[in-house]
Coordinates of C-alpha atoms in Angstrom, one line a residue:
X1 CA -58.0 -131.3 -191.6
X2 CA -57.9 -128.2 -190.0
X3 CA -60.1 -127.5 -186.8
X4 CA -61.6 -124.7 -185.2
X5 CA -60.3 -125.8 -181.7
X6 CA -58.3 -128.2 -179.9
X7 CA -57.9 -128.8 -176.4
X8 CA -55.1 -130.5 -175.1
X9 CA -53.6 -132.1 -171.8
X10 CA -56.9 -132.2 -170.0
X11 CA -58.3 -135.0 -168.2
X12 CA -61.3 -136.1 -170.6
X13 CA -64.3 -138.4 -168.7
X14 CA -66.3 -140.2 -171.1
X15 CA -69.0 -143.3 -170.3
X16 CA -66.1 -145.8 -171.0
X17 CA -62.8 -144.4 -169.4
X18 CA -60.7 -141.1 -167.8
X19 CA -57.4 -140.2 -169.6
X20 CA -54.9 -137.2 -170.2
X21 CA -55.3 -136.5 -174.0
X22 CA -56.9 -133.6 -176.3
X23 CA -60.3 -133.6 -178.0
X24 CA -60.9 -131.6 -181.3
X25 CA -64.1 -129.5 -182.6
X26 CA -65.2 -128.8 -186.2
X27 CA -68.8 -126.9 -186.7
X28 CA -69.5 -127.1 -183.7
X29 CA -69.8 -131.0 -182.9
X30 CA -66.4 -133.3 -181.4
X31 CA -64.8 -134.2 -184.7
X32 CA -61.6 -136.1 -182.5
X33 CA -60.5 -136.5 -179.7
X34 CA -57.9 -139.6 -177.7
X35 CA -54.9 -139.7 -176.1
X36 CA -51.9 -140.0 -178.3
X37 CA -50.0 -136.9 -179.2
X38 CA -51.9 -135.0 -181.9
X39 CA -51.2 -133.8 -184.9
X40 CA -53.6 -131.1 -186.2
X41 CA -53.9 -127.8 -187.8
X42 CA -56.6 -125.8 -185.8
X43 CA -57.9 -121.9 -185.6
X44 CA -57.6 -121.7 -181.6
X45 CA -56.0 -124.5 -179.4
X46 CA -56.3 -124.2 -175.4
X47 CA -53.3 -126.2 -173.1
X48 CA -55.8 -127.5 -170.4
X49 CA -52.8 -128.2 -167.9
X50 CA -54.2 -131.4 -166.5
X51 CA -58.0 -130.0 -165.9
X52 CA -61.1 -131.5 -165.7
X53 CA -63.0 -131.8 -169.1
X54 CA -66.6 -133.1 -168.5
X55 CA -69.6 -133.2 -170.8
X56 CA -71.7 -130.5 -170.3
X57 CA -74.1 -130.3 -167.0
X58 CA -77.5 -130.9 -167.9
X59 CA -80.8 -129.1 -165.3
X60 CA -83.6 -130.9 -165.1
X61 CA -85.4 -128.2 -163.1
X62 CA -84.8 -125.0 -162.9
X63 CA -87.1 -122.4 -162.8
X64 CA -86.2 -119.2 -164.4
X65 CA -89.8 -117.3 -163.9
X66 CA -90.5 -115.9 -167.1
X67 CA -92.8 -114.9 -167.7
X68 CA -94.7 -113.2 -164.3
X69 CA -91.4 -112.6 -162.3
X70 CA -88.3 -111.5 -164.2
X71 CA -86.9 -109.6 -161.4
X72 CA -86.2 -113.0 -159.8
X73 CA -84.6 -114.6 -162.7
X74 CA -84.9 -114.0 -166.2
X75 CA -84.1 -116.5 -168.9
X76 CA -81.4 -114.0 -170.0
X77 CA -79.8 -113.9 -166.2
X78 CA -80.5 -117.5 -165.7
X79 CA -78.5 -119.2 -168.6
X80 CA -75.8 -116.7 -167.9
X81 CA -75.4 -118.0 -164.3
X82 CA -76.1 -121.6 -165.9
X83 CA -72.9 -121.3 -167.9
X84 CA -71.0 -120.1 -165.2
X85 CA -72.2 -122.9 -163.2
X86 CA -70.7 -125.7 -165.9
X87 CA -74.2 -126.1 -167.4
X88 CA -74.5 -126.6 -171.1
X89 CA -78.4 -127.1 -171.4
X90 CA -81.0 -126.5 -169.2
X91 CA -84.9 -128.5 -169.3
X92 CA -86.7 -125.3 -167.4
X93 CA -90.0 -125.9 -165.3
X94 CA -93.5 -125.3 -167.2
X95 CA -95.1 -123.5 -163.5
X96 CA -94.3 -119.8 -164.7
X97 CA -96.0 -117.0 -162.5
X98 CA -97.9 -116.2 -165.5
X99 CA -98.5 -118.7 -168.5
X100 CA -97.6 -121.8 -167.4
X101 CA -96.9 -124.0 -170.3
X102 CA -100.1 -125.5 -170.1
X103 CA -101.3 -125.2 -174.2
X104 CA -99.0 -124.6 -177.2
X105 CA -99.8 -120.9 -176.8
X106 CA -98.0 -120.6 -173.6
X107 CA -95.3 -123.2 -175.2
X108 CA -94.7 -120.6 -178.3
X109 CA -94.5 -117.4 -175.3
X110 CA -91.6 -119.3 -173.8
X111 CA -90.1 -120.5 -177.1
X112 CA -90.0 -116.9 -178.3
X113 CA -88.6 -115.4 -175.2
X114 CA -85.8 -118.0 -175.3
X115 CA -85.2 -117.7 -179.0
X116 CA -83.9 -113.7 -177.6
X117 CA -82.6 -114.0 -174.9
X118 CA -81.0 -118.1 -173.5
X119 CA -77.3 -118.5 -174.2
X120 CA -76.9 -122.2 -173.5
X121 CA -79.5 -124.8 -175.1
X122 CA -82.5 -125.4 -173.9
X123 CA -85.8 -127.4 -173.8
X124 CA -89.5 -127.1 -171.9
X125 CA -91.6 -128.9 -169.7
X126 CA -94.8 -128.9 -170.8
X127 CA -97.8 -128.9 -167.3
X128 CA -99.7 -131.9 -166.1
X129 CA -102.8 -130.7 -164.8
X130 CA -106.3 -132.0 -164.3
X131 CA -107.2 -129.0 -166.3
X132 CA -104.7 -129.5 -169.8
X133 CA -105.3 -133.1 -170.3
X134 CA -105.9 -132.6 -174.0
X135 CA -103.1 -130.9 -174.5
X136 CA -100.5 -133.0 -173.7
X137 CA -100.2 -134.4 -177.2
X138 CA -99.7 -131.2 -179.1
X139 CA -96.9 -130.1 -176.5
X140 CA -95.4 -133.3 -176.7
X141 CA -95.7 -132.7 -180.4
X142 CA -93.9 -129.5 -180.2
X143 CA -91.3 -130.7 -178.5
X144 CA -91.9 -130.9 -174.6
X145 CA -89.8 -133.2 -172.6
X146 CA -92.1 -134.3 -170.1
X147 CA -95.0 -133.4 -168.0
X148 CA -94.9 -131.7 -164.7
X149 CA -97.9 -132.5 -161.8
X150 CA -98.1 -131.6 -158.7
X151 CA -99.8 -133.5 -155.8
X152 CA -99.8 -130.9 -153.4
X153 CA -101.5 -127.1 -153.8
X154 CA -98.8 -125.6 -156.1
X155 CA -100.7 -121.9 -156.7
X156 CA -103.7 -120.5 -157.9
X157 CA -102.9 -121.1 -162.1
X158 CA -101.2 -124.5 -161.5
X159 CA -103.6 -127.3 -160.0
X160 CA -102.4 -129.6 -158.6
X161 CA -103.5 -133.4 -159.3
X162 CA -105.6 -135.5 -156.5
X163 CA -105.0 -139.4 -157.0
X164 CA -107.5 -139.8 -159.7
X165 CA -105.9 -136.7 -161.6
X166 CA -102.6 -138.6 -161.7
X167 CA -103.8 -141.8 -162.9
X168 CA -105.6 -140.5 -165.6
X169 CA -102.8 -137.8 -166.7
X170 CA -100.3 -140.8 -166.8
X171 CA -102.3 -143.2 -168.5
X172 CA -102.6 -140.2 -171.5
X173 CA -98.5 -139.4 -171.0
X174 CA -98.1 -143.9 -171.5
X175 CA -99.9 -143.4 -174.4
X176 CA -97.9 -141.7 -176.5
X177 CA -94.7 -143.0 -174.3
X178 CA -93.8 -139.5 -172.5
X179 CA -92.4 -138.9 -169.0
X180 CA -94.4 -137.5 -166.6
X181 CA -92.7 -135.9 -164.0
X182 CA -94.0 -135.3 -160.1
X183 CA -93.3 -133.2 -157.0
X184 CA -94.2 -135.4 -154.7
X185 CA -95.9 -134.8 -151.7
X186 CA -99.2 -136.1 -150.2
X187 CA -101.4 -133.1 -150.0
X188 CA -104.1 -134.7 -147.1
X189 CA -100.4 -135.3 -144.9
X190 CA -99.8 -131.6 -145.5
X191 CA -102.3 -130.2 -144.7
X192 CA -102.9 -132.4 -141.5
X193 CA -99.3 -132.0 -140.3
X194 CA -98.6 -128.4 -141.3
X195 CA -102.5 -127.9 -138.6
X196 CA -100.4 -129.8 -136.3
X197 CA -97.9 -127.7 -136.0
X198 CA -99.4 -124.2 -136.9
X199 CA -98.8 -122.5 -133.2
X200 CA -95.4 -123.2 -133.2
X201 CA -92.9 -121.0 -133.9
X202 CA -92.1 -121.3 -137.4
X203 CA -88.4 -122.6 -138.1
X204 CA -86.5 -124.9 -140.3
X205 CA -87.7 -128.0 -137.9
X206 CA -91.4 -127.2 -137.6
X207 CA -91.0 -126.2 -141.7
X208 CA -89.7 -130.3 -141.9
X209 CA -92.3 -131.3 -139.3
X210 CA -95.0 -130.0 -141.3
X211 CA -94.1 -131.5 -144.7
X212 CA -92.8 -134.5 -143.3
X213 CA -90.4 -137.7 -144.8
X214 CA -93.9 -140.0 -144.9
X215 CA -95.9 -137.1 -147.1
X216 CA -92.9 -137.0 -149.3
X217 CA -92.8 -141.1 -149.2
X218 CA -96.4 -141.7 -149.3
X219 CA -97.0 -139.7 -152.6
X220 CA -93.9 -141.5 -154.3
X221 CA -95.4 -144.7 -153.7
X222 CA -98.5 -143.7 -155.0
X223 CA -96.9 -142.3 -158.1
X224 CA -94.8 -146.1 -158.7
X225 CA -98.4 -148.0 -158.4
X226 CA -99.7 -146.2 -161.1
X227 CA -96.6 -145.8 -163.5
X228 CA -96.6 -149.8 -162.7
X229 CA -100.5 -150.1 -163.5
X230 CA -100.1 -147.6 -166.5
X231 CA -96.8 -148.2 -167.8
X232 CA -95.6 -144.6 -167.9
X233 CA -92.4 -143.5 -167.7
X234 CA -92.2 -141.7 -164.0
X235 CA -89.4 -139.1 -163.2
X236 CA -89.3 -138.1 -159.0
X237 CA -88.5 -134.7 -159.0
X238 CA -86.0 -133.3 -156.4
X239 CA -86.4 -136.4 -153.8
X240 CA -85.0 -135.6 -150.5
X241 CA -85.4 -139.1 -148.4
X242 CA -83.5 -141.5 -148.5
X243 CA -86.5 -143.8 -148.1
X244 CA -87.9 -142.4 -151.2
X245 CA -84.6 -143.3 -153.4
X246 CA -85.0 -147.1 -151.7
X247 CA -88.6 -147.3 -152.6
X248 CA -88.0 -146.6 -155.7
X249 CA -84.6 -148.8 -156.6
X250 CA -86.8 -151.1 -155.9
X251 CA -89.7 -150.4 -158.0
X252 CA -87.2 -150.4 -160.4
X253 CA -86.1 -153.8 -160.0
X254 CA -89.7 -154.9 -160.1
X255 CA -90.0 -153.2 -163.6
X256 CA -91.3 -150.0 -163.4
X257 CA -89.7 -147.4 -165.5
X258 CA -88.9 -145.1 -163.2
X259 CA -85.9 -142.3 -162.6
X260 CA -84.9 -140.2 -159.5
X261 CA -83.9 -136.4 -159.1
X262 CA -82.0 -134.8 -156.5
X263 CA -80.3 -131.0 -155.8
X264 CA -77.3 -130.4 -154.3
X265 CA -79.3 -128.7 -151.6
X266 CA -80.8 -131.8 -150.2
X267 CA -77.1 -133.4 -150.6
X268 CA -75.3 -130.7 -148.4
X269 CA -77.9 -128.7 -146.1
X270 CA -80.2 -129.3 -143.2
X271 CA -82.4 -128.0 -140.7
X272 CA -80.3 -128.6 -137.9
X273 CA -76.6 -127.3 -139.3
X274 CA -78.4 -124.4 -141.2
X275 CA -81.2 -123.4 -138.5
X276 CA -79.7 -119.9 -138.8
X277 CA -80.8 -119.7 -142.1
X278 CA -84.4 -119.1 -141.8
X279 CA -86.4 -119.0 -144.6
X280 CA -83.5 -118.3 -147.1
X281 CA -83.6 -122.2 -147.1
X282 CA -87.7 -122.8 -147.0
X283 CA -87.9 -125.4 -149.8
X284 CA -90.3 -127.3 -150.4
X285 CA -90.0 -130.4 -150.2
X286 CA -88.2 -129.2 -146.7
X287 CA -84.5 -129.5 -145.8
X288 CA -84.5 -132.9 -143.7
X289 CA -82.3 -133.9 -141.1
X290 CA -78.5 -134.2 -140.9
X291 CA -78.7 -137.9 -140.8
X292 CA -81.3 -137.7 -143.6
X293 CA -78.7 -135.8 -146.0
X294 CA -76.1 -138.1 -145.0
X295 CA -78.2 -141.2 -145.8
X296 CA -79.0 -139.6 -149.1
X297 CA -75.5 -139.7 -150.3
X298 CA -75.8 -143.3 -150.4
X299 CA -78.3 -143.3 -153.1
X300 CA -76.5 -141.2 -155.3
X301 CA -73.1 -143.0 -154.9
X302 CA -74.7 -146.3 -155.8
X303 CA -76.7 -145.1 -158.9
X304 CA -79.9 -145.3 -157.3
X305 CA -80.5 -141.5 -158.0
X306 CA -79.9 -141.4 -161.7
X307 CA -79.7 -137.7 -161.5
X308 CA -79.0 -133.4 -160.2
X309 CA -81.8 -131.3 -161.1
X310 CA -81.0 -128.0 -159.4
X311 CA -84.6 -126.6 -158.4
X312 CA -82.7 -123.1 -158.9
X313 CA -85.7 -120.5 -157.6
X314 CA -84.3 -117.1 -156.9
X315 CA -86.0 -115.2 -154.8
X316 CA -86.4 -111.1 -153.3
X317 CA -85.7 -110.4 -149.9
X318 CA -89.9 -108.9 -150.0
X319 CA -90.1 -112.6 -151.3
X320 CA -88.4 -114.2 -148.0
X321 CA -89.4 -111.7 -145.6
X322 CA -93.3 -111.0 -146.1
X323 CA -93.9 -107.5 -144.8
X324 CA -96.3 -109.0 -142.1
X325 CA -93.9 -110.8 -140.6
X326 CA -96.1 -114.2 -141.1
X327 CA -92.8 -116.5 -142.0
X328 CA -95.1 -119.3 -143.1
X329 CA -96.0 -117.0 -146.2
X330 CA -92.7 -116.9 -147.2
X331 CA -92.0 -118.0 -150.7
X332 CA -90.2 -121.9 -150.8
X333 CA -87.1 -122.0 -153.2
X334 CA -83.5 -121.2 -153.0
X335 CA -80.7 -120.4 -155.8
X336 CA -78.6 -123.1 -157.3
X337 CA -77.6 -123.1 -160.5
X338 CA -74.2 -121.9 -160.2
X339 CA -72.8 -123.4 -157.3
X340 CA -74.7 -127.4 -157.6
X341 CA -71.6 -128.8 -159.7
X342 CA -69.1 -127.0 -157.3
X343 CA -70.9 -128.2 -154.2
X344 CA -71.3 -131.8 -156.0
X345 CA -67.4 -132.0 -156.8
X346 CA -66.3 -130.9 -153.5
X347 CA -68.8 -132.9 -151.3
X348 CA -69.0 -136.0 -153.6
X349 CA -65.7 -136.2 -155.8
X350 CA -63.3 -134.6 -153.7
X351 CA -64.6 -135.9 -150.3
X352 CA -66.8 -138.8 -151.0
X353 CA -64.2 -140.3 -153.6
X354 CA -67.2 -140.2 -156.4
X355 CA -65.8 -141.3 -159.7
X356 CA -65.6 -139.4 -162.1
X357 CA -67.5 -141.2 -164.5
X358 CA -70.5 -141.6 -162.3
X359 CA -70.4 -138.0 -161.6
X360 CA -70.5 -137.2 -165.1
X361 CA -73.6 -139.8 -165.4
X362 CA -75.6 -138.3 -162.6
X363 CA -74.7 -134.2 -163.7
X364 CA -75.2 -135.2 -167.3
X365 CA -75.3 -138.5 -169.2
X366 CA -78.4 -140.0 -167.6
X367 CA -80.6 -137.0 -168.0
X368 CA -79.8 -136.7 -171.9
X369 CA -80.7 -140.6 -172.4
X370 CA -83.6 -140.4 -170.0
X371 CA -85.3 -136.6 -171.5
X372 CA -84.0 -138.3 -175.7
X373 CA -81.5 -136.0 -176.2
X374 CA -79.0 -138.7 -176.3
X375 CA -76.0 -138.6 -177.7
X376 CA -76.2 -135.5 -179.1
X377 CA -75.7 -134.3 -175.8
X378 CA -74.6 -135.7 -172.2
X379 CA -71.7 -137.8 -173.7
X380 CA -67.9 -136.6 -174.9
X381 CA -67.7 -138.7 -177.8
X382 CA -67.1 -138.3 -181.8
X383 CA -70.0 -136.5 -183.1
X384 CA -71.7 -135.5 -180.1
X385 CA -72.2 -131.4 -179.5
X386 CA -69.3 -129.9 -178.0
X387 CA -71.0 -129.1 -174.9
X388 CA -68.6 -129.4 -171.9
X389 CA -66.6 -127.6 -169.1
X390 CA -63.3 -127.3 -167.5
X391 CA -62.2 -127.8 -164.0
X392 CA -59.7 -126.8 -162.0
X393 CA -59.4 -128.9 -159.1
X394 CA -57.1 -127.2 -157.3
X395 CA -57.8 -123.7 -157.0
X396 CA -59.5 -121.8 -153.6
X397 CA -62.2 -119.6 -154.8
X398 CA -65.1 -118.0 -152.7
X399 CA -69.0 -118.1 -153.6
X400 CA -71.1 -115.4 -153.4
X401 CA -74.4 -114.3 -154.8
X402 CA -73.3 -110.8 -155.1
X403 CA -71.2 -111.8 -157.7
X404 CA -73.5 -113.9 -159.5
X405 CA -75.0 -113.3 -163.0
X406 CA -78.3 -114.5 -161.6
X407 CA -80.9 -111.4 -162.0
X408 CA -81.9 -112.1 -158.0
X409 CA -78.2 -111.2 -156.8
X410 CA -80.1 -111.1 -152.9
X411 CA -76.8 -113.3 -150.9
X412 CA -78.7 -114.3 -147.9
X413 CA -79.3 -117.9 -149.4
X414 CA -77.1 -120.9 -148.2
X415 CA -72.8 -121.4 -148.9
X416 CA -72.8 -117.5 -149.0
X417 CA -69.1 -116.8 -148.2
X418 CA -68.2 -120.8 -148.7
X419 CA -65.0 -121.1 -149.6
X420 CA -64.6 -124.3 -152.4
X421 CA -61.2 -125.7 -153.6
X422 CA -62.4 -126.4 -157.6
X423 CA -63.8 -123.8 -159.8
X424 CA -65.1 -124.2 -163.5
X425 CA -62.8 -122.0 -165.2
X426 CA -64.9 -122.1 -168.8
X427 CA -67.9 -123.4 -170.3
X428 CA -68.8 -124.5 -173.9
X429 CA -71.3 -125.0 -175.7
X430 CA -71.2 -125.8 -179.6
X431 CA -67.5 -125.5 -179.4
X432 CA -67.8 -121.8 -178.2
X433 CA -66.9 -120.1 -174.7
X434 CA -70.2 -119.2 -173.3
X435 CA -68.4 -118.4 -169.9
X436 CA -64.5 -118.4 -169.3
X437 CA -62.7 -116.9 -166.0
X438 CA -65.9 -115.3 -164.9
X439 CA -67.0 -113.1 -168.3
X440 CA -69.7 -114.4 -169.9
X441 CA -68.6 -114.5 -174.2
X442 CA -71.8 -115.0 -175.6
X443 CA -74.4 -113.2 -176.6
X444 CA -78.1 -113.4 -175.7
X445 CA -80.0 -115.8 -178.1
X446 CA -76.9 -118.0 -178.7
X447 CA -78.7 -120.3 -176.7
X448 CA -80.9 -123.1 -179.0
X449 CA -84.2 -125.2 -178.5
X450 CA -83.3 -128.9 -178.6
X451 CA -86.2 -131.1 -179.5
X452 CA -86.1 -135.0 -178.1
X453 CA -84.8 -137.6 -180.7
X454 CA -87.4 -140.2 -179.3
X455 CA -87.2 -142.9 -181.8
X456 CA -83.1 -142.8 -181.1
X457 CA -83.3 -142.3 -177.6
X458 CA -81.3 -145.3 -175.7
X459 CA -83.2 -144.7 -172.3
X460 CA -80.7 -146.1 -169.0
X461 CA -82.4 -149.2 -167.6

């Protein structure tokens, strides 16, 4: 048989074991792959030199702001700096600036635009909102992997869900066995804390100080009584406490079906180390302390936190600065969809002694079983798309936004100038180069829509 590529003497992670051998593609899909010498006929074969090959990165939250705010970050821009940041799909965030995915009209705007203009594959949220109820069927319907809420304001054409709002949008997301998905943080806490500390100078600290861990923790365990009362499948978006990550390990253990996010950002930033950043790193929920972050790492090392989601929100320096001055106005989200697996290889593989396997769970394996697109995706295995990346784990290479293909290039965010010592050298998806040694090969609209395979979805425990 004759294949369109091989790719040989790299270091291949799959769920069962790390070896030096060569894996093989035919139409787009793994046709062979182990560690004996091959034999093969192919159209293109690639000596890896000992690299990493992992299964392609999959984002469970980014937010690419089309349509309403393109000059942020495009779907176009975004899955170009995706690629370049080892990610082969990407689930993107249903609270657009205009036409949040909250019917199927708004669903077929996104679709449409993506159709043009993604190069890696993608899927939607759909929006959990007091307001949308009814249409959580269709979307799921159409294809949505879960449902979005938040419990805190989240702007003027997104509203957010009070107590009663999230019980009754998770007892209609159980019904028909969805995910619903939650930022989480308790709006009353908020707004009582953020009055607190309103005449203070605002900063990174008083930012943290007016969201604080217990908002964050109260609304999560408000969010595991219900998906225990309701049986829904919960998904904690982008937790930053460690005491969130414990609450809910052991939720889990007491049978609710629940599964944890985090972003590199919470995993290697803080207010007291990056202070001089300003609002460049207003997030919401807030950076946290050092000890906080450190804590955090636990979680992730032990499986707790089944998953990266990169909250990647580009932003304009009109966007970061108001013109008024009035810093508490500033718009909350930082870029990181290029730099999370770098930042999670040299923080947690190269200095935390990850392995490789559970690294390749938490960037990718987990979220494909969790969101049904298992094992089409997040898995290097006969079959299985030929989604993945290299890495070279060797190499010095330095970050910075003015280089990225983000459509925001603004590099006054976080690791600006951060020098790392492994770069992803080329991503694939389908068995083509969508980015190799900093060129993106694809076109716009290579990208596809991947619908979830419910009914052969073999969800992690």
């Amino acid at each position: 048989m004759k294949y369109d590529l091989v790719i040989y003497n790299a270091k291949i992670v799959t769920e069962e074991e790390v070896f030096l051998g060569y894996i093989c593609v035919s139409d787009g899909k793994i046709a062979a792959m182990g560690s004996d010498a091959p034999v093969y006929e192919a159209a293109q074969s690639l000596d890896a030199k000992g690299m990493l090959l992992l299964p392609g990165a999959i984002d469970t939250h980014p937010h690419f702001f089309e349509p309403g705010a393109e000059a942020r970050e495009d779907l176009e821009h975004g899955t170009q700096a995706a690629a370049s940041g080892g990610f082969t799909t990407v689930l993107d965030m249903p609270n657009t600036p205009e036409h949040p995915v909250l019917d199927l009209e708004a669903f077929a705007l996104k679709q449409e635009r993506a159709e043009r203009k993604a190069l890696i594959d993608y899927a939607f949220w759909g929006a959990a909102t007091p307001k949308n109820i009814e249409q959580f069927v269709p979307l799921h319907k159409q294809g949505c992997v879960g449902f979005k809420a938040f419990t805190v304001y989240a702007g003027s054409n997104y509203p957010f869900s009070d107590e009663y709002s999230q019980l009754k949008e998770m007892e209609k997301v159980a019904s028909f066995h969805g995910i619903f998905g939650a930022h989480a943080e308790d709006r009353t806490l908020v707004n009582g804390f953020s009055n607190e500390h309103k005449e203070e100078p605002w900063s990174l600290a008083v930012h943290d100080a007016s969201r604080p861990w217990i908002a964050e923790l109260t609304a999560i365990n408000t969010l595991l009584l219900y998906a225990e009362k309701t049986g829904c499948k919960l998904h904690i978006c982008h937790m930053s406490i460690p005491e969130g990550a414990k609450r809910s390990a052991y939720a889990r253990r007491m049978g609710v079906d629940v599964t944890v996010e985090t972003c590199a950002h919470y995993l290697t930033l803080n207010y007291q180390d990056q202070a001089y950043l300003g609002t460049f790193a207003m997030i919401n929920p807030p950076l946290r302390s050092r000890d906080r972050m450190e804590r955090l790492w636990k979680y992730v090392l032990d499986g707790t936190i089944d998953y990266l989601g990169t909250d990647h929100a580009p932003y304009l320096l009109s966007d970061k600065l108001p013109p008024d001055g009035d810093l508490r106005k500033a718009a909350c989200g930082a870029p990181e969809i290029d730099v999370a697996i770098p930042l999670i290889l040299e923080e947690g593989v190269r200095n935390r002694k990850m392995p490789l396997q559970r690294f390749a769970a938490f960037t990718s394996t987990n979220a494909a079983k969790r969101f049904g697109l298992y094992p089409r995706k997040g898995i290097l295995a006969v079959g299985a798309d030929a989604d993945f990346y290299l890495v070279d784990m060797d190499t010095n290479w330095t970050y910075s936004r003015k280089n990225s293909f983000s459509a925001s290039k603004l590099d006054k965010f976080a690791h600006e100038g951060r020098t790392f010592h492994c770069r992803i050298v080329s991503t694939l998806v389908r068995g083509n180069a969508v980015y190799r040694d900093g060129v993106i090969k694809q076109k716009p609209g290579y990208g596809r829509m991947i619908r979830p395979e419910w009914d052969s979805q073999k969800e992690k425990g």
